[in-house]
CSV table of C-alpha atoms in Angstrom, one decimal:
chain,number,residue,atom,x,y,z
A,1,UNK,CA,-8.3,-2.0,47.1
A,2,UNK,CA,-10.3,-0.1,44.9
A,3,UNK,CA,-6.9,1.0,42.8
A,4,UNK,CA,-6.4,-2.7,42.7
A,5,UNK,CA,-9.2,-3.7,41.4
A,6,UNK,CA,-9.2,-1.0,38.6
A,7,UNK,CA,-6.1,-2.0,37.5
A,8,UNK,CA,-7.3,-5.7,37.4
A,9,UNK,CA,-10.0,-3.6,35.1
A,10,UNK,CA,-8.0,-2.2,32.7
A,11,UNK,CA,-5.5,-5.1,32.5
A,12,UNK,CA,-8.9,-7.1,31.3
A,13,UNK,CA,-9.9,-4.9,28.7
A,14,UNK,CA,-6.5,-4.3,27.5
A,15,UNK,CA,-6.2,-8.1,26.7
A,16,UNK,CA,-9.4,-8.2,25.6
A,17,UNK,CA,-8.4,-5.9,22.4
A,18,UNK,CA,-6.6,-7.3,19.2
A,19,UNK,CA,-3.2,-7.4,19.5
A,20,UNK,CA,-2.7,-4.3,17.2
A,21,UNK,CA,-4.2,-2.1,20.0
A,22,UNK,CA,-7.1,0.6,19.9
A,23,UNK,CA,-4.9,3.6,18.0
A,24,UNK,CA,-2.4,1.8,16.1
A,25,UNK,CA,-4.3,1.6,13.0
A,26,UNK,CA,-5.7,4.3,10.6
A,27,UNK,CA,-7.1,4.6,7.6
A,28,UNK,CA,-8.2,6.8,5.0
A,29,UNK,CA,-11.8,6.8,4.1
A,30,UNK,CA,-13.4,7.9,1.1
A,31,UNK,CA,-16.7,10.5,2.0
A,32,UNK,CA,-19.9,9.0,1.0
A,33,UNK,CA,-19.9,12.1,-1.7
A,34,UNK,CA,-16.7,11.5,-2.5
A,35,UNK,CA,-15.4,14.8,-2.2
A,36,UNK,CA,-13.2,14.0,0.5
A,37,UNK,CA,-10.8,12.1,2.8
A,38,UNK,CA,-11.7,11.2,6.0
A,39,UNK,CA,-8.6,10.1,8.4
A,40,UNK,CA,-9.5,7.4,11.2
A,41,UNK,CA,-7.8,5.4,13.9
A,42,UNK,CA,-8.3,3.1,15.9
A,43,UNK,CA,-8.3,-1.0,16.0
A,44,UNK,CA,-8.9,-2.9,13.0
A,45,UNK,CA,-10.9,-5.6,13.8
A,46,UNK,CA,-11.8,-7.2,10.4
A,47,UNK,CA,-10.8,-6.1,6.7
A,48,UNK,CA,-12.2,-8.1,3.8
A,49,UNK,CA,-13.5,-7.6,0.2
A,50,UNK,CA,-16.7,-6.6,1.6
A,51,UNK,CA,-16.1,-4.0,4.7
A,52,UNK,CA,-13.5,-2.8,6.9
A,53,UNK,CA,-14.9,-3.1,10.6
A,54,UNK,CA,-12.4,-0.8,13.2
A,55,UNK,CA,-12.6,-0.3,16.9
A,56,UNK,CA,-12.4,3.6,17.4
A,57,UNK,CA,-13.2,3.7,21.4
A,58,UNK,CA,-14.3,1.0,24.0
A,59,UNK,CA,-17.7,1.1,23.1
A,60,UNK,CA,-17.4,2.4,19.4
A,61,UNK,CA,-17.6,-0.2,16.6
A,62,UNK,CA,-17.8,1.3,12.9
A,63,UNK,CA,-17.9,-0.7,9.8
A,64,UNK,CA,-17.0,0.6,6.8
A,65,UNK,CA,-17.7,-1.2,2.6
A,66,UNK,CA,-14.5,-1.9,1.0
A,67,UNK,CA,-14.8,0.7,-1.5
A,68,UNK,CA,-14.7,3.2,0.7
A,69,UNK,CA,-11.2,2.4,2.1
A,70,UNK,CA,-8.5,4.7,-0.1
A,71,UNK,CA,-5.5,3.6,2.4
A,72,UNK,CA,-4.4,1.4,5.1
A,73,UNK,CA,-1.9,1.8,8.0
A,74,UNK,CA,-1.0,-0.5,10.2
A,75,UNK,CA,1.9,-2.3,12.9
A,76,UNK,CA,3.6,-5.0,11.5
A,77,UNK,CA,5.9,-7.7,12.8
A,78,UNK,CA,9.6,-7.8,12.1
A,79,UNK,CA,9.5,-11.0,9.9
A,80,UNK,CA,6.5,-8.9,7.6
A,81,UNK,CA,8.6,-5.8,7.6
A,82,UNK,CA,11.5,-8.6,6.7
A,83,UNK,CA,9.8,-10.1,4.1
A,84,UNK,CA,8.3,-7.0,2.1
A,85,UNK,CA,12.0,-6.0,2.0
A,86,UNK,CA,13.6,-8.9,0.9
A,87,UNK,CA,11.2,-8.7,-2.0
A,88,UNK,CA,11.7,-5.5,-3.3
A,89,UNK,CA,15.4,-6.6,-3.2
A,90,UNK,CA,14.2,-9.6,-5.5
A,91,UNK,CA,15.3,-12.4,-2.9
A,92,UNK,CA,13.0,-14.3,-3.2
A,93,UNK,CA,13.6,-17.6,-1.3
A,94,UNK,CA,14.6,-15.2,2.2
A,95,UNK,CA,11.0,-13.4,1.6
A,96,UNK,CA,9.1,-16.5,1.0
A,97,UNK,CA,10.7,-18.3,4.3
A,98,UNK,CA,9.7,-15.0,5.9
A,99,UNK,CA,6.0,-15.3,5.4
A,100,UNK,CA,6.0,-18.5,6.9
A,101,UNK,CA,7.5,-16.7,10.0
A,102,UNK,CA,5.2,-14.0,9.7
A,103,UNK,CA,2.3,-15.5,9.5
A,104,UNK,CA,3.2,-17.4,12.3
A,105,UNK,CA,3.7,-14.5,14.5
A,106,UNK,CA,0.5,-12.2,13.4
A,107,UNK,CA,-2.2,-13.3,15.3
A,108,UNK,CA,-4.8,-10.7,13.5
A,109,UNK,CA,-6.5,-12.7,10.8
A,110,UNK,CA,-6.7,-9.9,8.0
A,111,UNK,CA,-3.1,-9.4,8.3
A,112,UNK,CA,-2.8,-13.1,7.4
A,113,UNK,CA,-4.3,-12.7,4.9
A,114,UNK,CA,-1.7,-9.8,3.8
A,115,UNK,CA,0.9,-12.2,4.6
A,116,UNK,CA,-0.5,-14.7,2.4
A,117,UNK,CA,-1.1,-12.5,-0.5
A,118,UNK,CA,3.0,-10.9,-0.2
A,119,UNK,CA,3.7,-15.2,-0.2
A,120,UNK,CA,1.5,-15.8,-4.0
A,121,UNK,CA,3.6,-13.1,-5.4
A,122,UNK,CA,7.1,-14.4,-3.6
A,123,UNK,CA,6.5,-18.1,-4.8
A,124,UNK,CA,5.0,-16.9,-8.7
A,125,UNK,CA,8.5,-14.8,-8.6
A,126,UNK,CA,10.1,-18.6,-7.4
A,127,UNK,CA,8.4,-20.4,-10.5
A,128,UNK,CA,6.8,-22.3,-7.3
A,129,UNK,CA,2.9,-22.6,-8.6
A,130,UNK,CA,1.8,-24.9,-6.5
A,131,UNK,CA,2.6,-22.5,-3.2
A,132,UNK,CA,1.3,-19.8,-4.8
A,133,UNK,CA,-2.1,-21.7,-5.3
A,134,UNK,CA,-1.8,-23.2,-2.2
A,135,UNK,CA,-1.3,-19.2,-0.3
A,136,UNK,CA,-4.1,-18.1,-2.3
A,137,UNK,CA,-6.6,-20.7,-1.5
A,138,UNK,CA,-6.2,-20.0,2.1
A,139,UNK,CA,-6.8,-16.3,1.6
A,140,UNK,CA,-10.0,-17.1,0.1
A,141,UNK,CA,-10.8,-19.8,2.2
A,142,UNK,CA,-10.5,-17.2,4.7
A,143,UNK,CA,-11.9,-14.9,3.2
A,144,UNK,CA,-13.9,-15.8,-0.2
A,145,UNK,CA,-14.9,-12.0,-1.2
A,146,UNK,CA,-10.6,-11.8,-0.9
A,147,UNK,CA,-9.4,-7.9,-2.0
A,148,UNK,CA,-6.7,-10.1,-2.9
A,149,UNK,CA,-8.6,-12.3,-5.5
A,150,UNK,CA,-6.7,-10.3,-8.5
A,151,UNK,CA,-3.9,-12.6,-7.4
A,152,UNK,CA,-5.3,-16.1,-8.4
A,153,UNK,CA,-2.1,-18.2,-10.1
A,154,UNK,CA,-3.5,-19.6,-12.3
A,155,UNK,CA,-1.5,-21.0,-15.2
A,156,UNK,CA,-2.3,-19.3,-18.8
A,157,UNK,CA,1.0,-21.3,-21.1
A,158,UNK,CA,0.1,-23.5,-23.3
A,159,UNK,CA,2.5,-26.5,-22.1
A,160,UNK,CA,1.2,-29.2,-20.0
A,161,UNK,CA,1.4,-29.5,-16.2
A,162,UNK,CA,4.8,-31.2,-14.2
A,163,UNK,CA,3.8,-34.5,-12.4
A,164,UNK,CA,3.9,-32.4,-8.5
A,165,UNK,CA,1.3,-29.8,-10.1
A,166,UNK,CA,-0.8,-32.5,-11.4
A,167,UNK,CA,-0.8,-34.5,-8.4
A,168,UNK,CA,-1.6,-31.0,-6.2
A,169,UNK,CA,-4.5,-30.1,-8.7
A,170,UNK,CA,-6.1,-33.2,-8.1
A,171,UNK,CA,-6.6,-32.4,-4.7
A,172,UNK,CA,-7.5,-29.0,-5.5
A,173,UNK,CA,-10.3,-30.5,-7.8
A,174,UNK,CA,-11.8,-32.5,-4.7
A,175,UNK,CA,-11.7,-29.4,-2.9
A,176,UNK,CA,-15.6,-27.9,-1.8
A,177,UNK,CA,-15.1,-24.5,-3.1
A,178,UNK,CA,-15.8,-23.4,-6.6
A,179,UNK,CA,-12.0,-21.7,-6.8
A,180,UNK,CA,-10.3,-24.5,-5.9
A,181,UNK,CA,-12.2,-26.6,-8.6
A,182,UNK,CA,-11.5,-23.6,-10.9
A,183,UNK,CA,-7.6,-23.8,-9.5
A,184,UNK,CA,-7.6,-27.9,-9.8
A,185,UNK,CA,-9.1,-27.9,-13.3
A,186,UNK,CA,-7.3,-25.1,-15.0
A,187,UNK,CA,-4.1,-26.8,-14.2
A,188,UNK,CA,-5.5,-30.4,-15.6
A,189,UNK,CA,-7.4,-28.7,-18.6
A,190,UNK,CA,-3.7,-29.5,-20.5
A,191,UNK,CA,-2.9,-33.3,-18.7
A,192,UNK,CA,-3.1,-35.9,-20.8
A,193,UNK,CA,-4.9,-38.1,-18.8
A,194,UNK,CA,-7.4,-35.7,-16.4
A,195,UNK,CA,-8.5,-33.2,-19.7
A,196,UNK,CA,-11.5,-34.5,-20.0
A,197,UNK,CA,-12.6,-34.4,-15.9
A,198,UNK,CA,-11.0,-30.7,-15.6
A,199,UNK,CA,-13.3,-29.8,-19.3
A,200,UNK,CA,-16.5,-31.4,-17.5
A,201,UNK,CA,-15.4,-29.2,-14.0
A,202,UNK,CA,-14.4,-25.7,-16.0
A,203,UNK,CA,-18.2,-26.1,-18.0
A,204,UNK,CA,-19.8,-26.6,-15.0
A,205,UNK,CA,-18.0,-23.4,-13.3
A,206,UNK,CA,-18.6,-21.2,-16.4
A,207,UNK,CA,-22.1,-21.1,-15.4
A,208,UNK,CA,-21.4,-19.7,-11.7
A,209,UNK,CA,-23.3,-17.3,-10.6
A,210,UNK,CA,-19.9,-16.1,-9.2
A,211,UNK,CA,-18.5,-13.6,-12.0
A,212,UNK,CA,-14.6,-14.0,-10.9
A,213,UNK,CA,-15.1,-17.8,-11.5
A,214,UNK,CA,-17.4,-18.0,-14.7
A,215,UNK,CA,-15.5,-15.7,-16.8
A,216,UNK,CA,-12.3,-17.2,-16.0
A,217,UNK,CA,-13.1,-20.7,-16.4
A,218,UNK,CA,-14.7,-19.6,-19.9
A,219,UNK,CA,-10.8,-18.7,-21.0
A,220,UNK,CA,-9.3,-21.3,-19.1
A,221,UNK,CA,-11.7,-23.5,-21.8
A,222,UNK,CA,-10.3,-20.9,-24.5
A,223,UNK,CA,-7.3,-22.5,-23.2
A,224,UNK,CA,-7.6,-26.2,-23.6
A,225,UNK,CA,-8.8,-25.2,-27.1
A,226,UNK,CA,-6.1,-23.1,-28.2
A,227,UNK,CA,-3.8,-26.3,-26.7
A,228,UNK,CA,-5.8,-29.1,-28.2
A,229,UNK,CA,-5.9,-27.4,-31.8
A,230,UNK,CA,-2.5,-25.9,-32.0
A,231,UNK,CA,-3.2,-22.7,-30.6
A,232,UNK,CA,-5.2,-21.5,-33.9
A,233,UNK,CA,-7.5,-19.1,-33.8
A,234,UNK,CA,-9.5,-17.0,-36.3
A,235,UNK,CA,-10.0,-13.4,-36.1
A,236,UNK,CA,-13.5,-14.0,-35.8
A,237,UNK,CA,-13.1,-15.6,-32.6
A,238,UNK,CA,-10.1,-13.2,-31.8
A,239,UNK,CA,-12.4,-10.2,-32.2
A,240,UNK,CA,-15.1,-12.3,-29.7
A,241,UNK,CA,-13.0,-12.7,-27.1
A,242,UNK,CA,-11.7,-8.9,-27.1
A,243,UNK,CA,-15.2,-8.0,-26.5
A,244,UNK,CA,-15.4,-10.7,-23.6
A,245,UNK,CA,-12.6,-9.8,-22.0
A,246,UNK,CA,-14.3,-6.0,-21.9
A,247,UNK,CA,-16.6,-7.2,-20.0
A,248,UNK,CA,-14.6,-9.6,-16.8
A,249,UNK,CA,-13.7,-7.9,-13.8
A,250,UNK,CA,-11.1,-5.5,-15.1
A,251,UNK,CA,-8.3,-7.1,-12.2
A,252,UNK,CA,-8.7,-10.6,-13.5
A,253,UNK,CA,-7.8,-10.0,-17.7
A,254,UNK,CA,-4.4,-10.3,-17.5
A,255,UNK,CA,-4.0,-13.9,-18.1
A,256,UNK,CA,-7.3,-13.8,-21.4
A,257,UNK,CA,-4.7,-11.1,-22.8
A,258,UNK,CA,-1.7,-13.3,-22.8
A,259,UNK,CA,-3.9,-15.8,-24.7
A,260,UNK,CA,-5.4,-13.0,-27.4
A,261,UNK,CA,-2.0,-11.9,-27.8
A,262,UNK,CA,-0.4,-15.5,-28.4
A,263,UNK,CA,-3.1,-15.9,-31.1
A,264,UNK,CA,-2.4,-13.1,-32.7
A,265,UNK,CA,1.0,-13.8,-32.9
A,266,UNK,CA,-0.2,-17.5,-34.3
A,267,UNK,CA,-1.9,-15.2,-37.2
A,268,UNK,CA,1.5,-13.2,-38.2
A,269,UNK,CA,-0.7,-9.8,-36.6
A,270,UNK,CA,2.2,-8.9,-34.8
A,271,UNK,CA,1.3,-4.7,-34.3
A,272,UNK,CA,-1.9,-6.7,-32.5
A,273,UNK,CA,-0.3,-9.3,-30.5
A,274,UNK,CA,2.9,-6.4,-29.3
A,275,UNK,CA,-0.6,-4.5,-27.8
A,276,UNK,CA,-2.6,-7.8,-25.9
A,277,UNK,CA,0.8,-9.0,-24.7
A,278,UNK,CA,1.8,-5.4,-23.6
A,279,UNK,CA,-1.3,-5.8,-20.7
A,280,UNK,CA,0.5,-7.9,-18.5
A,281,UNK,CA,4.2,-6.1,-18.4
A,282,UNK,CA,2.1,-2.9,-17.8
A,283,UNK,CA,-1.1,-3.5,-15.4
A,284,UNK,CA,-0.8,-7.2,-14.8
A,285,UNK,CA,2.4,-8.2,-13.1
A,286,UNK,CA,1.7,-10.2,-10.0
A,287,UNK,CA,3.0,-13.2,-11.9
A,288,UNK,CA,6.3,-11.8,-12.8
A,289,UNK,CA,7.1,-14.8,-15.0
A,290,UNK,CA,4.5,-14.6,-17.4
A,291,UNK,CA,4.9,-10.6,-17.6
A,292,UNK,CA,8.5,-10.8,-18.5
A,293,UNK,CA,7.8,-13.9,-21.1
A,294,UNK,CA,4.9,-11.3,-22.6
A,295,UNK,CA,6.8,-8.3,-22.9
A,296,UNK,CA,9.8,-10.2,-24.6
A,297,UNK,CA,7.1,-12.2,-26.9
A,298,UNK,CA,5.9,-8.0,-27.5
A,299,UNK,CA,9.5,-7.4,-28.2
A,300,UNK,CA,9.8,-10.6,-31.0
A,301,UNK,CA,6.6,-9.4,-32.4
A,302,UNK,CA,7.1,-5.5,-33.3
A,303,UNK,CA,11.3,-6.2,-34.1
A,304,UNK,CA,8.8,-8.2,-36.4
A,305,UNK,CA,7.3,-5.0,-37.9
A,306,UNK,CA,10.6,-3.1,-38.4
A,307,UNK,CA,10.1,-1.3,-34.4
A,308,UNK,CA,13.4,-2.5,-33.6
A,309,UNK,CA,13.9,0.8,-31.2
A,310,UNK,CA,10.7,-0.4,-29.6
A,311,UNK,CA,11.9,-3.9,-29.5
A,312,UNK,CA,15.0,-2.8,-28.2
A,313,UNK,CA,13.2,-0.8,-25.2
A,314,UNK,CA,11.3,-3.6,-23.8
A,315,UNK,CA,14.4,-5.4,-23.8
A,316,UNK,CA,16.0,-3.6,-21.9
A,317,UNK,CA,13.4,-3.8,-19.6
A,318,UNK,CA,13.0,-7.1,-19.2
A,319,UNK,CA,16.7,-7.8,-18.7
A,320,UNK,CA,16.3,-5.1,-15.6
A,321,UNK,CA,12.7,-5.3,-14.3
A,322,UNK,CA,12.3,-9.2,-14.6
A,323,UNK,CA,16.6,-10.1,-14.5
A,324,UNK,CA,15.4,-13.1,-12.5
A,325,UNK,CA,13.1,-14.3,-14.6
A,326,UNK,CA,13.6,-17.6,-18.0
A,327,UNK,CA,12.6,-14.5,-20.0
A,328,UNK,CA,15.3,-12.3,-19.3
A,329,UNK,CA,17.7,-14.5,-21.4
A,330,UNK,CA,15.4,-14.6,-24.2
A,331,UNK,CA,15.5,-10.6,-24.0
A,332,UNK,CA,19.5,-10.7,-24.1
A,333,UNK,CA,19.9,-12.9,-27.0
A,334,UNK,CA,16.9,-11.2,-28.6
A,335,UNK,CA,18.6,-8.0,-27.8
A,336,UNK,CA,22.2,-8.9,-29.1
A,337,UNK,CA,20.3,-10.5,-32.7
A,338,UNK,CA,18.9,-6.5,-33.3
A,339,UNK,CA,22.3,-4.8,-32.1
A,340,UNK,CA,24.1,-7.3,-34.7
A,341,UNK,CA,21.6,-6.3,-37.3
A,342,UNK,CA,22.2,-2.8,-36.6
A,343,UNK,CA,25.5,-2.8,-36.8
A,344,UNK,CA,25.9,-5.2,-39.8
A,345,UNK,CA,23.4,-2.2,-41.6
A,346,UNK,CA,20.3,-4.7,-41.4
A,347,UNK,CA,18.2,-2.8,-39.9
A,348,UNK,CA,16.8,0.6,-39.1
């Protein structure tokens, strides 16, 4: 009897764990000196932007800040391990149906959240915007001090929104968060008919006392601007915003560059457009479409300035790095105009 019940016991508190199981997980944490690495495992009960909180015994709870965290390990279902596969082998459309699996299977909430983050970059990779906004809202509605918040889509060309975008920002817009209104209105900053509401919503968020919010609905204004007066700028300006983009959150500058760097190229300063441009290709990648359209744009602008070698280089790279990708085509024909100069004796 007594064998019974301990067995009963132990088949109570084994249920009552997460599903990953005390043991399964470890990290690496940073000492609070910082001189060291300190190893852990155990059960990862919650990881946000904020803390890490693990399980490392039955009675033994430990929360840990987010800072501190230098690595992650931990069990993953066949349709994650799936999906992180298919896109490192840039197919696409298997890893985003993948996520949808996956995050169906995971019942941990922070590896959700994971799921979700793999499914923004999957769907920018698509051209698919609206499920890449739609993935990220749920990560921070989730979780609104997100790790993941370096990932916001939002859209940074100067071309108006497609009818299905519009239509999903609006509802965005009513949303009660101040990201989705930042989401909703940075999309309908360049529609027609919703400018004016989305200028009203993006002044209102540039006061935030959230910093990730102000500062980017600050250049999503930039933005409207650059759209509503032909995407002029002086250097005045030019040399204000370098100094503002200093000072944002160094994850979230990627898409302010793309914008310094069009302007730039809008004043024939090509050597300083190549450079702003030059961000996204090398730090700020997660949307693989506007990284390959920046690095070719580098590659117009220094071929430009008689860099044809450098011009040639990026490329290259583009055509390999971002094959999949509008810009890719641009690269080749780009490409084939400086091998024809070359070897018509036009060029150095």
């Amino acid at each position: 009897m007594i064998r019974t019940l301990i067995a009963i016991f132990v088949a109570i508190l084994i249920l009552s764990l997460p599903s990953a199981g005390i043991g399964q997980d470890r990290i690496v944490l940073r000492s609070e000196s910082g001189a060291s690495e300190i190893p852990l495992t155990g059960s990862i009960l919650e990881y946000t932007g904020e803390e890490l909180t693990i399980r490392t015994g039955p009675d033994a709870v430990r929360v840990y800040e987010a800072e501190r965290i230098l690595g992650v390990e931990t069990p993953q279902t066949e349709p994650h391990r799936a999906a992180i596969k298919a896109f490192q082998e840039r197919r696409f459309q298997d890893a985003f149906d993948l996520t949808i699996k996956a995050v169906e299977e995971e019942q941990r909430q922070w590896v959700r959240r994971e799921i979700l983050a793999l499914r923004v970059k999957v769907a920018l990779a698509l051209g698919d915007r609206i499920a890449a906004l739609d993935a990220f809202l749920s990560i921070v509605t989730s979780d609104p001090t997100s790790r993941h918040f370096s990932l916001i889509p939002l859209p940074w060309r100067l071309e108006p929104p497609p009818k299905d975008l519009v239509a999903a920002a609006r509802i965005w817009m009513r949303g009660g968060s101040e990201v989705s209104r930042l989401c909703g209105a940075s999309v309908l900053i360049l529609s027609e008919d919703e400018s004016e509401r989305a200028r009203a919503e993006l002044d209102q968020l540039a006061i935030s006392f959230d910093e990730r919010v102000y500062h980017l609905a600050r250049a999503q204004l930039w933005r409207g601007r650059m759209a509503r007066e032909g995407n002029s700028a002086s250097r005045g300006v030019l040399a204000n915003w370098q100094d503002r983009v200093r000072n944002m959150p160094e994850t979230l500058r990627g898409g302010t560059f793309y914008l310094i760097g069009k302007s730039y190229g809008e004043l024939l300063d090509h050597e300083q457009a190549a450079a702003a441009l030059l961000w996204l290709p090398l730090v700020y990648d997660s949307d693989q479409r506007l990284a390959a359209e920046a690095e070719w744009r580098a590659a117009v602008h220094l071929r430009a300035i008689g860099r044809s070698a450098d011009a040639v280089t990026l490329c290259s790279e583009v055509m390999g790095r971002f094959a999949h990708t509008p810009a890719a085509k641009q690269a080749e024909a780009l490409l084939d105009e400086i091998r024809d100069e070359v070897s018509s004796g036009g060029a150095n």
